[in-house]
PDB file of C-alpha atoms and ligand atoms in Angstrom:
ATOM      1  CA  MET A1031      29.737  61.153-166.219  1.00 46.00           C
ATOM      2  CA  SER A1032      28.194  58.293-168.380  1.00 50.00           C
ATOM      3  CA  THR A1033      28.409  54.953-167.172  1.00 49.00           C
ATOM      4  CA  VAL A1034      31.181  54.025-170.100  1.00 47.00           C
ATOM      5  CA  ASN A1035      33.114  57.144-169.264  1.00 55.00           C
ATOM      6  CA  ALA A1036      33.245  56.031-165.569  1.00 54.00           C
ATOM      7  CA  ALA A1037      34.256  52.621-166.458  1.00 53.00           C
ATOM      8  CA  SER A1038      37.171  53.708-168.777  1.00 51.00           C
ATOM      9  CA  VAL A1039      38.346  56.368-166.039  1.00 51.00           C
ATOM     10  CA  ARG A1040      38.180  53.506-163.618  1.00 52.00           C
ATOM     11  CA  GLU A1041      40.339  51.253-166.018  1.00 56.00           C
ATOM     12  CA  HIS A1042      42.886  53.703-166.524  1.00 83.00           C
ATOM     13  CA  ARG A1043      43.240  55.338-163.092  1.00 94.00           C
ATOM     14  CA  THR A1044      46.507  54.993-161.649  1.00 98.00           C
ATOM     15  CA  THR A1045      46.544  52.766-158.463  1.00 98.00           C
ATOM     16  CA  ILE A1046      49.036  51.368-156.134  1.00 98.00           C
ATOM     17  CA  ARG A1047      48.413  48.156-158.037  1.00 98.00           C
ATOM     18  CA  SER A1048      49.267  49.839-161.383  1.00 98.00           C
ATOM     19  CA  LEU A1049      52.297  51.437-160.032  1.00 98.00           C
ATOM     20  CA  ALA A1050      53.390  47.911-158.569  1.00 98.00           C
ATOM     21  CA  ARG A1051      52.832  46.429-161.971  1.00 98.00           C
ATOM     22  CA  LYS A1052      54.907  49.116-163.732  1.00 98.00           C
ATOM     23  CA  LYS A1053      57.761  48.329-161.428  1.00 98.00           C
ATOM     24  CA  LYS A1054      57.583  44.521-162.190  1.00 98.00           C
ATOM     25  CA  LYS A1055      57.689  45.092-165.800  1.00 98.00           C
ATOM     26  CA  GLY A1056      60.379  47.696-165.590  1.00 98.00           C
ATOM     27  CA  GLU A1057      58.014  50.804-166.746  1.00 98.00           C
ATOM     28  CA  ARG A1058      59.006  54.233-165.225  1.00 98.00           C
ATOM     29  CA  PHE A1059      56.176  56.569-163.955  1.00 98.00           C
ATOM     30  CA  SER A1060      55.951  60.288-163.354  1.00 98.00           C
ATOM     31  CA  MET A1061      54.951  62.142-160.336  1.00 98.00           C
ATOM     32  CA  LEU A1062      54.488  66.066-160.161  1.00 99.00           C
ATOM     33  CA  THR A1063      53.357  68.101-157.461  1.00 99.00           C
ATOM     34  CA  ALA A1064      50.322  70.248-157.899  1.00 99.00           C
ATOM     35  CA  TYR A1065      48.181  72.475-155.534  1.00 99.00           C
ATOM     36  CA  ASP A1066      45.272  73.551-157.230  1.00 98.00           C
ATOM     37  CA  PHE A1067      42.419  72.401-159.812  1.00 98.00           C
ATOM     38  CA  THR A1068      43.741  74.241-162.975  1.00 98.00           C
ATOM     39  CA  PHE A1069      47.182  72.712-162.965  1.00 98.00           C
ATOM     40  CA  ALA A1070      45.777  69.444-161.647  1.00 98.00           C
ATOM     41  CA  ARG A1071      43.709  69.271-164.399  1.00 98.00           C
ATOM     42  CA  ILE A1072      46.579  70.185-167.027  1.00 98.00           C
ATOM     43  CA  PHE A1073      48.720  67.482-165.646  1.00 98.00           C
ATOM     44  CA  ASP A1074      46.358  64.810-165.417  1.00 98.00           C
ATOM     45  CA  SER A1075      45.399  65.046-168.973  1.00 98.00           C
ATOM     46  CA  ALA A1076      48.823  65.143-169.950  1.00 98.00           C
ATOM     47  CA  GLY A1077      49.274  61.732-168.665  1.00 98.00           C
ATOM     48  CA  ILE A1078      51.283  62.355-165.348  1.00 98.00           C
ATOM     49  CA  ASP A1079      50.535  59.171-163.024  1.00 98.00           C
ATOM     50  CA  VAL A1080      50.707  60.732-159.667  1.00 98.00           C
ATOM     51  CA  LEU A1081      49.741  64.149-158.308  1.00 99.00           C
ATOM     52  CA  LEU A1082      51.484  65.009-155.040  1.00 99.00           C
ATOM     53  CA  VAL A1083      50.037  67.816-152.991  1.00 99.00           C
ATOM     54  CA  GLY A1084      53.428  68.274-151.385  1.00 98.00           C
ATOM     55  CA  ASP A1085      54.163  70.368-148.266  1.00 98.00           C
ATOM     56  CA  SER A1086      56.308  72.284-150.675  1.00 98.00           C
ATOM     57  CA  LEU A1087      53.463  74.348-150.908  1.00 98.00           C
ATOM     58  CA  GLY A1088      54.768  76.348-147.977  1.00 98.00           C
ATOM     59  CA  ASN A1089      57.617  77.148-150.434  1.00 97.00           C
ATOM     60  CA  VAL A1090      56.229  77.823-153.693  1.00 98.00           C
ATOM     61  CA  VAL A1091      52.632  78.998-152.730  1.00 98.00           C
ATOM     62  CA  GLN A1092      53.192  80.614-149.286  1.00 98.00           C
ATOM     63  CA  GLY A1093      56.459  81.918-149.737  1.00 97.00           C
ATOM     64  CA  GLN A1094      57.840  80.457-146.560  1.00 97.00           C
ATOM     65  CA  ASP A1095      61.590  79.563-146.058  1.00 96.00           C
ATOM     66  CA  THR A1096      60.606  75.885-145.022  1.00 97.00           C
ATOM     67  CA  THR A1097      57.892  73.340-145.317  1.00 98.00           C
ATOM     68  CA  LEU A1098      57.539  73.263-141.383  1.00 98.00           C
ATOM     69  CA  PRO A1099      54.732  76.005-140.890  1.00 98.00           C
ATOM     70  CA  VAL A1100      52.400  74.015-143.348  1.00 98.00           C
ATOM     71  CA  THR A1101      49.137  72.988-141.223  1.00 98.00           C
ATOM     72  CA  LEU A1102      46.745  69.963-142.007  1.00 98.00           C
ATOM     73  CA  ASP A1103      43.788  72.481-142.720  1.00 98.00           C
ATOM     74  CA  GLU A1104      45.991  74.255-145.539  1.00 98.00           C
ATOM     75  CA  THR A1105      46.873  70.594-146.871  1.00 98.00           C
ATOM     76  CA  LEU A1106      43.257  69.653-146.845  1.00 98.00           C
ATOM     77  CA  TYR A1107      42.372  73.043-148.653  1.00 98.00           C
ATOM     78  CA  HIS A1108      44.888  72.316-151.614  1.00 99.00           C
ATOM     79  CA  THR A1109      44.306  68.514-151.615  1.00 99.00           C
ATOM     80  CA  ARG A1110      40.587  69.266-152.334  1.00 98.00           C
ATOM     81  CA  MET A1111      41.276  71.277-155.331  1.00 98.00           C
ATOM     82  CA  VAL A1112      43.668  68.893-156.732  1.00 98.00           C
ATOM     83  CA  ALA A1113      41.394  65.867-156.085  1.00 98.00           C
ATOM     84  CA  ARG A1114      38.719  67.744-158.354  1.00 98.00           C
ATOM     85  CA  GLY A1115      41.083  67.990-161.093  1.00 98.00           C
ATOM     86  CA  ALA A1116      42.404  64.746-161.220  1.00 98.00           C
ATOM     87  CA  ALA A1117      40.308  62.402-163.252  1.00 98.00           C
ATOM     88  CA  ARG A1118      42.979  59.606-163.715  1.00 98.00           C
ATOM     89  CA  ALA A1119      46.207  60.342-161.685  1.00 98.00           C
ATOM     90  CA  LEU A1120      46.657  59.041-158.209  1.00 98.00           C
ATOM     91  CA  VAL A1121      46.210  61.797-155.771  1.00 98.00           C
ATOM     92  CA  VAL A1122      48.696  61.735-152.869  1.00 99.00           C
ATOM     93  CA  ALA A1123      48.315  64.147-149.919  1.00 99.00           C
ATOM     94  CA  ASP A1124      51.547  64.957-148.315  1.00 98.00           C
ATOM     95  CA  MET A1125      51.277  64.686-144.237  1.00 98.00           C
ATOM     96  CA  PRO A1126      52.446  68.036-142.975  1.00 98.00           C
ATOM     97  CA  PHE A1127      55.081  68.572-140.027  1.00 98.00           C
ATOM     98  CA  GLY A1128      53.410  67.627-136.566  1.00 98.00           C
ATOM     99  CA  SER A1129      50.724  65.922-138.076  1.00 98.00           C
ATOM    100  CA  TYR A1130      52.435  62.191-137.732  1.00 98.00           C
ATOM    101  CA  GLN A1131      55.065  62.552-135.420  1.00 97.00           C
ATOM    102  CA  VAL A1132      53.387  62.905-132.046  1.00 97.00           C
ATOM    103  CA  SER A1133      51.367  59.559-131.881  1.00 97.00           C
ATOM    104  CA  ALA A1134      50.367  56.925-134.447  1.00 97.00           C
ATOM    105  CA  GLU A1135      46.935  57.425-133.235  1.00 98.00           C
ATOM    106  CA  GLU A1136      47.284  61.219-134.335  1.00 98.00           C
ATOM    107  CA  ALA A1137      48.808  60.088-137.543  1.00 98.00           C
ATOM    108  CA  VAL A1138      45.790  57.777-138.222  1.00 98.00           C
ATOM    109  CA  ARG A1139      43.453  60.689-137.639  1.00 98.00           C
ATOM    110  CA  ALA A1140      45.108  63.035-139.818  1.00 98.00           C
ATOM    111  CA  ALA A1141      45.469  60.674-142.767  1.00 99.00           C
ATOM    112  CA  ILE A1142      41.673  60.015-142.338  1.00 98.00           C
ATOM    113  CA  ARG A1143      40.944  63.435-142.701  1.00 98.00           C
ATOM    114  CA  LEU A1144      43.030  63.731-145.637  1.00 99.00           C
ATOM    115  CA  VAL A1145      41.193  60.823-147.326  1.00 98.00           C
ATOM    116  CA  LYS A1146      37.697  61.598-146.190  1.00 98.00           C
ATOM    117  CA  GLU A1147      37.555  65.218-146.347  1.00 98.00           C
ATOM    118  CA  GLY A1148      40.352  66.142-148.940  1.00 98.00           C
ATOM    119  CA  GLY A1149      39.772  63.252-151.597  1.00 98.00           C
ATOM    120  CA  ALA A1150      43.346  62.074-151.557  1.00 98.00           C
ATOM    121  CA  GLN A1151      43.782  58.419-152.105  1.00 98.00           C
ATOM    122  CA  ALA A1152      47.180  58.020-150.368  1.00 98.00           C
ATOM    123  CA  VAL A1153      49.267  60.000-148.090  1.00 99.00           C
ATOM    124  CA  LYS A1154      52.968  60.406-147.844  1.00 99.00           C
ATOM    125  CA  LEU A1155      55.091  61.134-144.812  1.00 98.00           C
ATOM    126  CA  GLU A1156      58.795  61.488-144.222  1.00 98.00           C
ATOM    127  CA  GLY A1157      61.138  59.349-142.310  1.00 98.00           C
ATOM    128  CA  GLY A1158      62.243  55.553-142.098  1.00 98.00           C
ATOM    129  CA  GLU A1159      62.568  53.645-138.802  1.00 97.00           C
ATOM    130  CA  ASP A1160      61.198  56.618-136.665  1.00 97.00           C
ATOM    131  CA  VAL A1161      57.838  56.733-138.325  1.00 98.00           C
ATOM    132  CA  ALA A1162      57.535  53.032-139.192  1.00 98.00           C
ATOM    133  CA  GLU A1163      54.518  52.415-136.483  1.00 98.00           C
ATOM    134  CA  ALA A1164      52.749  55.526-138.083  1.00 98.00           C
ATOM    135  CA  ILE A1165      53.140  54.029-141.288  1.00 98.00           C
ATOM    136  CA  SER A1166      51.865  50.491-140.440  1.00 98.00           C
ATOM    137  CA  ARG A1167      48.767  52.004-138.470  1.00 98.00           C
ATOM    138  CA  ILE A1168      47.784  54.279-141.347  1.00 98.00           C
ATOM    139  CA  ALA A1169      47.927  51.369-143.776  1.00 98.00           C
ATOM    140  CA  ALA A1170      46.028  49.208-141.438  1.00 98.00           C
ATOM    141  CA  ALA A1171      43.289  51.907-141.362  1.00 98.00           C
ATOM    142  CA  GLY A1172      43.188  50.901-145.231  1.00 98.00           C
ATOM    143  CA  ILE A1173      44.975  54.215-146.609  1.00 98.00           C
ATOM    144  CA  PRO A1174      48.106  53.516-148.845  1.00 98.00           C
ATOM    145  CA  VAL A1175      51.024  55.345-147.364  1.00 99.00           C
ATOM    146  CA  MET A1176      53.956  56.476-149.818  1.00 99.00           C
ATOM    147  CA  GLY A1177      57.253  56.944-147.557  1.00 98.00           C
ATOM    148  CA  HIS A1178      60.051  59.424-148.064  1.00 98.00           C
ATOM    149  CA  VAL A1179      63.512  58.811-147.181  1.00 98.00           C
ATOM    150  CA  GLY A1180      67.213  60.554-147.705  1.00 98.00           C
ATOM    151  CA  LEU A1181      67.121  64.382-147.887  1.00 98.00           C
ATOM    152  CA  THR A1182      63.683  64.969-145.625  1.00 98.00           C
ATOM    153  CA  PRO A1183      62.831  68.598-145.940  1.00 97.00           C
ATOM    154  CA  GLN A1184      60.740  68.559-142.507  1.00 98.00           C
ATOM    155  CA  SER A1185      64.017  67.582-140.597  1.00 97.00           C
ATOM    156  CA  ILE A1186      66.067  70.596-141.952  1.00 96.00           C
ATOM    157  CA  HIS A1187      66.988  71.500-138.479  1.00 96.00           C
ATOM    158  CA  LYS A1188      68.335  67.992-137.759  1.00 94.00           C
ATOM    159  CA  MET A1189      70.007  67.853-140.915  1.00 94.00           C
ATOM    160  CA  GLY A1190      71.796  71.071-140.490  1.00 93.00           C
ATOM    161  CA  GLY A1191      70.353  72.544-143.872  1.00 92.00           C
ATOM    162  CA  PHE A1192      69.199  70.908-147.098  1.00 93.00           C
ATOM    163  CA  ARG A1193      72.026  68.284-147.549  1.00 93.00           C
ATOM    164  CA  VAL A1194      72.596  65.281-149.468  1.00 96.00           C
ATOM    165  CA  GLN A1195      72.258  62.219-147.422  1.00 97.00           C
ATOM    166  CA  GLY A1196      73.971  58.944-147.428  1.00 97.00           C
ATOM    167  CA  ARG A1197      77.383  59.964-148.744  1.00 97.00           C
ATOM    168  CA  SER A1198      79.341  58.286-146.007  1.00 97.00           C
ATOM    169  CA  GLU A1199      79.118  54.549-145.592  1.00 98.00           C
ATOM    170  CA  ALA A1200      77.247  54.917-142.009  1.00 98.00           C
ATOM    171  CA  GLY A1201      74.852  57.408-143.888  1.00 97.00           C
ATOM    172  CA  ARG A1202      74.302  55.155-146.623  1.00 98.00           C
ATOM    173  CA  ARG A1203      73.721  52.159-144.245  1.00 98.00           C
ATOM    174  CA  ARG A1204      71.266  54.367-142.659  1.00 98.00           C
ATOM    175  CA  VAL A1205      69.287  55.576-145.615  1.00 98.00           C
ATOM    176  CA  LEU A1206      68.982  52.078-146.768  1.00 98.00           C
ATOM    177  CA  ALA A1207      67.539  50.807-143.444  1.00 98.00           C
ATOM    178  CA  ASP A1208      65.061  53.504-143.462  1.00 98.00           C
ATOM    179  CA  ALA A1209      63.879  52.530-147.018  1.00 98.00           C
ATOM    180  CA  ARG A1210      63.666  48.830-145.741  1.00 98.00           C
ATOM    181  CA  ALA A1211      61.869  50.105-142.635  1.00 98.00           C
ATOM    182  CA  VAL A1212      59.367  51.876-144.937  1.00 98.00           C
ATOM    183  CA  GLN A1213      58.609  48.986-146.860  1.00 98.00           C
ATOM    184  CA  GLU A1214      58.144  46.392-143.977  1.00 98.00           C
ATOM    185  CA  ALA A1215      55.894  49.130-142.409  1.00 98.00           C
ATOM    186  CA  GLY A1216      53.510  48.499-145.266  1.00 98.00           C
ATOM    187  CA  ALA A1217      54.098  51.516-147.547  1.00 98.00           C
ATOM    188  CA  PHE A1218      53.324  51.162-151.298  1.00 98.00           C
ATOM    189  CA  ALA A1219      56.122  53.356-152.594  1.00 99.00           C
ATOM    190  CA  VAL A1220      59.027  55.838-151.417  1.00 99.00           C
ATOM    191  CA  VAL A1221      60.346  58.626-152.235  1.00 98.00           C
ATOM    192  CA  LEU A1222      64.312  58.830-152.353  1.00 98.00           C
ATOM    193  CA  GLU A1223      65.282  62.573-152.017  1.00 98.00           C
ATOM    194  CA  GLY A1224      68.894  63.721-152.219  1.00 98.00           C
ATOM    195  CA  MET A1225      71.261  61.345-152.309  1.00 98.00           C
ATOM    196  CA  PRO A1226      73.966  59.867-154.735  1.00 98.00           C
ATOM    197  CA  ALA A1227      72.741  58.158-157.615  1.00 98.00           C
ATOM    198  CA  PRO A1228      74.431  54.519-156.763  1.00 98.00           C
ATOM    199  CA  LEU A1229      72.590  54.574-153.319  1.00 98.00           C
ATOM    200  CA  ALA A1230      69.229  55.170-155.256  1.00 98.00           C
ATOM    201  CA  ALA A1231      69.881  52.431-157.298  1.00 98.00           C
ATOM    202  CA  GLU A1232      70.783  50.084-154.732  1.00 98.00           C
ATOM    203  CA  ILE A1233      67.579  50.743-152.779  1.00 98.00           C
ATOM    204  CA  THR A1234      65.565  50.578-156.110  1.00 98.00           C
ATOM    205  CA  ALA A1235      67.125  47.033-156.552  1.00 98.00           C
ATOM    206  CA  THR A1236      66.708  46.061-153.080  1.00 98.00           C
ATOM    207  CA  LEU A1237      63.058  47.196-152.572  1.00 98.00           C
ATOM    208  CA  SER A1238      59.888  45.221-154.073  1.00 98.00           C
ATOM    209  CA  ILE A1239      57.846  48.413-153.828  1.00 98.00           C
ATOM    210  CA  PRO A1240      58.362  51.323-156.288  1.00 98.00           C
ATOM    211  CA  THR A1241      60.908  54.116-155.799  1.00 99.00           C
ATOM    212  CA  ILE A1242      60.477  57.842-156.787  1.00 99.00           C
ATOM    213  CA  GLY A1243      63.747  59.843-157.250  1.00 98.00           C
ATOM    214  CA  ILE A1244      64.244  63.574-156.721  1.00 98.00           C
ATOM    215  CA  GLY A1245      67.627  64.228-156.812  1.00 98.00           C
ATOM    216  CA  ALA A1246      68.601  60.643-156.735  1.00 98.00           C
ATOM    217  CA  GLY A1247      69.465  59.729-160.259  1.00 98.00           C
ATOM    218  CA  VAL A1248      68.087  58.032-163.209  1.00 98.00           C
ATOM    219  CA  ASP A1249      67.885  54.270-161.821  1.00 98.00           C
ATOM    220  CA  CYS A1250      64.629  55.214-159.765  1.00 98.00           C
ATOM    221  CA  ASP A1251      61.163  53.572-160.904  1.00 98.00           C
ATOM    222  CA  GLY A1252      59.685  56.838-161.003  1.00 98.00           C
ATOM    223  CA  GLN A1253      60.485  60.702-160.999  1.00 98.00           C
ATOM    224  CA  VAL A1254      59.036  63.439-159.299  1.00 98.00           C
ATOM    225  CA  LEU A1255      59.447  67.114-159.484  1.00 98.00           C
ATOM    226  CA  VAL A1256      58.034  70.519-157.878  1.00 98.00           C
ATOM    227  CA  MET A1257      55.881  71.891-160.511  1.00 98.00           C
ATOM    228  CA  HIS A1258      57.299  75.420-160.045  1.00 98.00           C
ATOM    229  CA  ASP A1259      60.671  74.429-160.607  1.00 98.00           C
ATOM    230  CA  MET A1260      60.056  72.275-163.744  1.00 98.00           C
ATOM    231  CA  LEU A1261      58.096  75.090-165.097  1.00 98.00           C
ATOM    232  CA  GLY A1262      60.252  77.782-164.431  1.00 98.00           C
ATOM    233  CA  LEU A1263      58.164  79.678-161.882  1.00 97.00           C
ATOM    234  CA  SER A1264      60.696  79.857-159.127  1.00 93.00           C
ATOM    235  CA  ASP A1265      63.248  82.227-158.500  1.00 88.00           C
ATOM    236  CA  TRP A1266      66.004  79.506-158.032  1.00 87.00           C
ATOM    237  CA  THR A1267      65.911  76.038-159.022  1.00 89.00           C
ATOM    238  CA  PRO A1268      68.578  73.041-157.600  1.00 91.00           C
ATOM    239  CA  SER A1269      71.109  71.650-160.098  1.00 93.00           C
ATOM    240  CA  PHE A1270      69.130  68.377-160.176  1.00 96.00           C
ATOM    241  CA  VAL A1271      66.079  70.046-161.671  1.00 97.00           C
ATOM    242  CA  LYS A1272      65.428  70.386-165.407  1.00 98.00           C
ATOM    243  CA  GLN A1273      63.395  73.095-166.279  1.00 97.00           C
ATOM    244  CA  TYR A1274      60.878  71.959-169.043  1.00 98.00           C
ATOM    245  CA  ALA A1275      59.364  75.691-169.758  1.00 98.00           C
ATOM    246  CA  ASP A1276      59.751  79.316-168.703  1.00 97.00           C
ATOM    247  CA  LEU A1277      56.336  80.195-167.857  1.00 98.00           C
ATOM    248  CA  GLY A1278      57.771  82.633-165.352  1.00 98.00           C
ATOM    249  CA  ALA A1279      59.233  84.801-168.241  1.00 97.00           C
ATOM    250  CA  LEU A1280      56.065  84.300-170.090  1.00 98.00           C
ATOM    251  CA  ALA A1281      53.625  85.592-167.285  1.00 98.00           C
ATOM    252  CA  SER A1282      55.978  88.368-166.782  1.00 98.00           C
ATOM    253  CA  ARG A1283      55.757  89.413-170.361  1.00 98.00           C
ATOM    254  CA  ALA A1284      52.071  89.306-170.547  1.00 98.00           C
ATOM    255  CA  ALA A1285      51.487  91.378-167.240  1.00 98.00           C
ATOM    256  CA  ARG A1286      53.908  93.847-168.725  1.00 98.00           C
ATOM    257  CA  ALA A1287      51.951  94.152-171.808  1.00 98.00           C
ATOM    258  CA  PHE A1288      48.664  94.391-169.936  1.00 98.00           C
ATOM    259  CA  ALA A1289      49.695  97.374-167.905  1.00 98.00           C
ATOM    260  CA  GLU A1290      51.459  99.110-170.941  1.00 98.00           C
ATOM    261  CA  GLU A1291      48.308  98.679-172.790  1.00 98.00           C
ATOM    262  CA  VAL A1292      46.227  99.750-169.921  1.00 98.00           C
ATOM    263  CA  ALA A1293      48.532 103.136-169.498  1.00 98.00           C
ATOM    264  CA  ASP A1294      48.055 103.878-173.310  1.00 98.00           C
ATOM    265  CA  ALA A1295      44.113 103.322-173.285  1.00 98.00           C
ATOM    266  CA  LYS A1296      44.694 100.359-175.897  1.00 98.00           C
ATOM    267  CA  PHE A1297      42.881  97.955-173.399  1.00 98.00           C
ATOM    268  CA  PRO A1298      39.975  97.449-173.674  1.00 98.00           C
ATOM    269  CA  ALA A1299      39.591  97.433-177.460  1.00 97.00           C
ATOM    270  CA  ASP A1300      36.335  97.695-179.377  1.00 96.00           C
ATOM    271  CA  GLU A1301      36.159  93.692-179.321  1.00 97.00           C
ATOM    272  CA  HIS A1302      36.363  93.537-175.847  1.00 97.00           C
ATOM    273  CA  THR A1303      33.897  96.060-174.997  1.00 97.00           C
ATOM    274  CA  TYR A1304      29.824  95.748-174.714  1.00 96.00           C
ATOM    275  CA  ARG A1305      28.124  97.708-176.907  1.00 90.00           C
TER     276      ARG A1305
HETATM  277  O1  KIV B 423      56.693  68.645-150.677  1.00 76.42           O
HETATM  278  C1  KIV B 423      57.009  67.974-151.821  1.00 76.42           C
HETATM  279  O2  KIV B 423      56.874  68.453-153.036  1.00 76.42           O
HETATM  280  C2  KIV B 423      57.801  66.632-151.700  1.00 76.42           C
HETATM  281  C3  KIV B 423      58.456  66.563-153.287  1.00 76.42           C
HETATM  282  C4  KIV B 423      59.729  67.054-153.203  1.00 76.42           C
HETATM  283  C5  KIV B 423      58.606  64.720-153.022  1.00 76.42           C
HETATM  284  O3  KIV B 423      57.974  66.174-150.846  1.00 76.42           O
END
């Protein structure tokens, strides 16, 4: 990369400061999950601000029922690929279940690996008051931390399923307290997942750090979707997802056409053949 190009990438690169500025100015921003180089590059050049190497990779890449089996090494593997494809977007690596709950020390060690070996510029972890110490210790090590409150998929067994959180008054107060705890611990942003829109709006107005909603209404500072859901690559999508493309049907049609042409000896044609 020439010096001029390197300087312009630096200038336009999403940073935790540029996201904070967007919140101040009331400008919305976008985050998509990505798990490999190809999609990271496509989303990056399409202007997506933040790429999240989500532990949703357990579901959409590995075909698991939950995100719980995802390991730190698997997250590192995908983070490296995404980091290679992102010239502009902020790359955030999701800390997998078990990598930050045991002790703050283990959490810092795992976060350092994601930055040092994975090339992530920030990490994300789920929870509120319970993980405040881990957030502040990771942040103290110089690593930006994104929080994640409300519906937290790593706590599926505690929640008794994927349930919208904060519907009752006690629930509302708990989610709000978690969001405040995350901010006070030093997080630079927080994902608000699966909660009534008025609660997400209240949290967004209360916090000084940006909020990023998923199933949390339109009043958050940013929005995030799982790429397989928004591109039509999932078997099933929740009601809060908007499907922006139907890549699943497109890929299926292409594969069927290929299989037929192979069966009919129409592929490879002359132009695909070395003479
Ligand atoms: O793992 C993930 O994809 C996430 C998003 C849904 C926020 O945590």
